Amino acid sequence: MATAQKKTTPCCATGVVTNNPTTPSSPPISAFISAVDSRSDPPPKTPSAKGITVLVRAQTCHPLDPLSAAEISVAVATVRAAGATPEVRDGMRFVEVTLIEPDKQVVALADAYFFPPFQPSLLPRTKGGPVIPSKLPPRKARLIVYNKGSNETSMWVVELSEVHAATRGGHHRGKVISSTVVPDVQPPMDAVEYAECEAVVKEFPPFREAMKKRGIEDMDLVMVDPWCAGYHSEADAPSRRLAKPLIFCRTESDCPLENGYARPVEGIHVLVDMQNMVVLEFEDRRLVPLPPADPLRNYTSAETRGGVDRSDVKPLQIIQPEGPSFRVNGHFIQWQKWNFRIGFTPKEGLVIYSVAYIDGSRGRRPVAHRLSFVEMVVPYGDPNDPHYRKNAFDAGEDGLGKNAHSLKKGCDCLGYIKYFDAHFTNFYGGVETIENCVCLHEEDNGILWKHQDWRTGLAEVRRSRRLTVSFICTVANYEYGFFWHFYQDGKIEAEVKLTGVLSVGALQPGETRKYGTTIAPGLYAPVHQHFFVARMDMAVDCKPGEAFNQVVEMNVKVEEPGNDNVHNNAFYAEEKVLKSELEAMRDCDPSSARHWIVRNTRTVNRTGHLTGFKLVPGSNCLPFAGSEAKFLRRAAFLKHNLWVTAYAHDEMYPGGEFPNQNQRVGEGLATWVKQNRPLEEADIVLWYVFGLTHIPRLEDWPIMPVDRIGFMLMPHGFFNCSPAIDVPPSTSDVDEKENGIHTNKPIQNGLIAKL
């Protein structure tokens, strides 16, 4: 994941570390350092200009940097070479290659002594301590490999050699640490499989005959979307790799931006064996006429299809004449008092690491170790075929990251932009790069604070500026934009924007559907829901190795009438500590202004209150499906809006690692919390489930406007005084050429005010 403008730049520049910094004393950290040092060669010592002995750092990639293209090549070559037979090697298909994120102590050591800005305050202080090792543990990759010959899924761990990856272009092999066959699962589907499935279905003679009945003979007009089979009965068991495609048809072949989803083909049932790429079942169950062509069916400007574009909007231009206020060093971001790292994975997409706030004399104050969206589920509410089986797990079955856009082809970011590339393996083990995949930029956000003194007539107003990190992905018909906003007043906002086009069904003449909205002649859109799961590995005022967080639920209570409430106006906030995992399965309740606070149990602010960050829900919902709905077998985590767990490194995905065709009930969060681990003082992980119920409107067709949904992490007693008084610097020390900053001049249709 490099900058689009400078792709050959190494992960991070090399540097030096003194052998007499402030050293750690915590037993876990000391033990870790000793262990690392024992695995390393004796550190080479070099005299500095001032006569101070320094250790030359050999490693150039931060432990949390995403895998480079060369490292992915090394990992794939290593696994392929380890195949027992030529047949096994030929059958290998590479679903995911991801970085194995190291222990939090490794990250702390790297940030303290190995990578700028050096932050020795991350580790406990002591009068003396061990020499810091000359290098960190080797980076490791984890590979999910599907064997097309045996229908077998395996998990591989490979140790990467930085020298090999950097100097030999990734052609040298690494070292296999482990290889494990995972029984009774199907890994996520791949774009290569989708394309092969579409071709197989189009070439199937009974399918061509069925399309001919509907007046379609040109197969180039036909769209076959291979949806995962889910799990509805034993027929969907993972012993076979299955897809149940949905069929659509364009009206003309010379318009590449035509909305093909406007003409669904109803009544055709297809089941495809994705391992052998053969049609297992085919049935033309009923003939429903294709919806008529709609003159506004295209993505192109309305004027090209007989409509009228809006012409009364004047240009809106904004500029940042002195450049942006953020600074970028590799994947390390600094803006105002915030700093954090960014990463990217095939399943989650954007990951935010090591979030901290620089708070005056208190220095660097951690907020969270890791933030990401780990799953999303889209259940449809129409019981008719084929819509009842539309409950996509877009992260676990497909991958949000692998479906991300190259933003150079159309970006919703304005101003000075820093882009980051993302590297993935394709199904055959080659490396593919999504250029300009992640967007980093500043935005004006209206008023941060304002007050006018009515006696003097004097007024004061301060603008709000925020830093936004985002990516956008397309999953079939829908587009999802994922945004993390950092504010000057200490807030962090997570936002999802939903747009694209609706997934629709065809109607018989004169027919209507109870479970959807008729949006055009012969066309209706079923009601459905979108659920997202944010995983937040919190670390409020906690150094690595510390587990001093707890979660408190706040509810507003109405005081009972009586001596304490003689005017019947009294209400108050009541807190309750969530002491265990089973107790911490909670739902939103707007009637009590319910929210949750992650507090540090050992740190106070100037008024003596414990410091914390509160999770403030936005609009939300729960599934409307009945408790016995088949998709809830795989998505038991949707039954509550909030889950809290004690950190465990292997608990990453709320529906389990492999939700595709998963027949196991309640795997993931619903199973982990049965351990009922204590939470009163722990390393806390929040799982926030939020969603919206989409009852389609006529205005949603043919192009669906953006819906927004999200939540806030807000300081709660975290600061001694409000950070809102800070004003962004008027100048920037960002080197545009070195850091790959991109801007379009003039910038239109946005607003970034220079304060």
Short mmCIF file of C-alpha atoms in Angstrom, two decimals, residues 46 63 72 145 200 232 252 293 352 414 419 539 559 597 613 634 641 658 676 702:
data_model
loop_
_atom_site.label_atom_id
_atom_site.label_comp_id
_atom_site.label_asym_id
_atom_site.label_seq_id
_atom_site.Cartn_x
_atom_site.Cartn_y
_atom_site.Cartn_z
CA THR A 46 28.03 2.85 15.22
CA PRO A 63 5.00 -3.85 11.97
CA ILE A 72 2.66 -10.81 -1.16
CA VAL A 145 -5.82 -21.00 0.11
CA VAL A 200 -20.74 -20.87 -17.78
CA HIS A 232 -30.82 -22.53 4.26
CA GLU A 252 -28.63 -2.04 -25.57
CA ALA A 293 -36.89 0.12 -21.15
CA ILE A 352 -7.13 2.66 11.67
CA LEU A 414 -12.05 17.56 -2.56
CA TYR A 419 -3.93 8.83 -1.73
CA ALA A 539 -7.14 1.63 24.80
CA GLU A 559 -37.35 11.05 39.17
CA ILE A 597 -18.61 5.03 28.09
CA PHE A 613 -14.67 8.11 25.56
CA ARG A 634 -24.96 -17.15 10.66
CA ASN A 641 -26.58 -3.36 18.99
CA PHE A 658 -15.91 -18.19 7.08
CA ASN A 676 -18.53 -14.57 30.18
CA PRO A 702 -32.94 4.90 -11.16
#
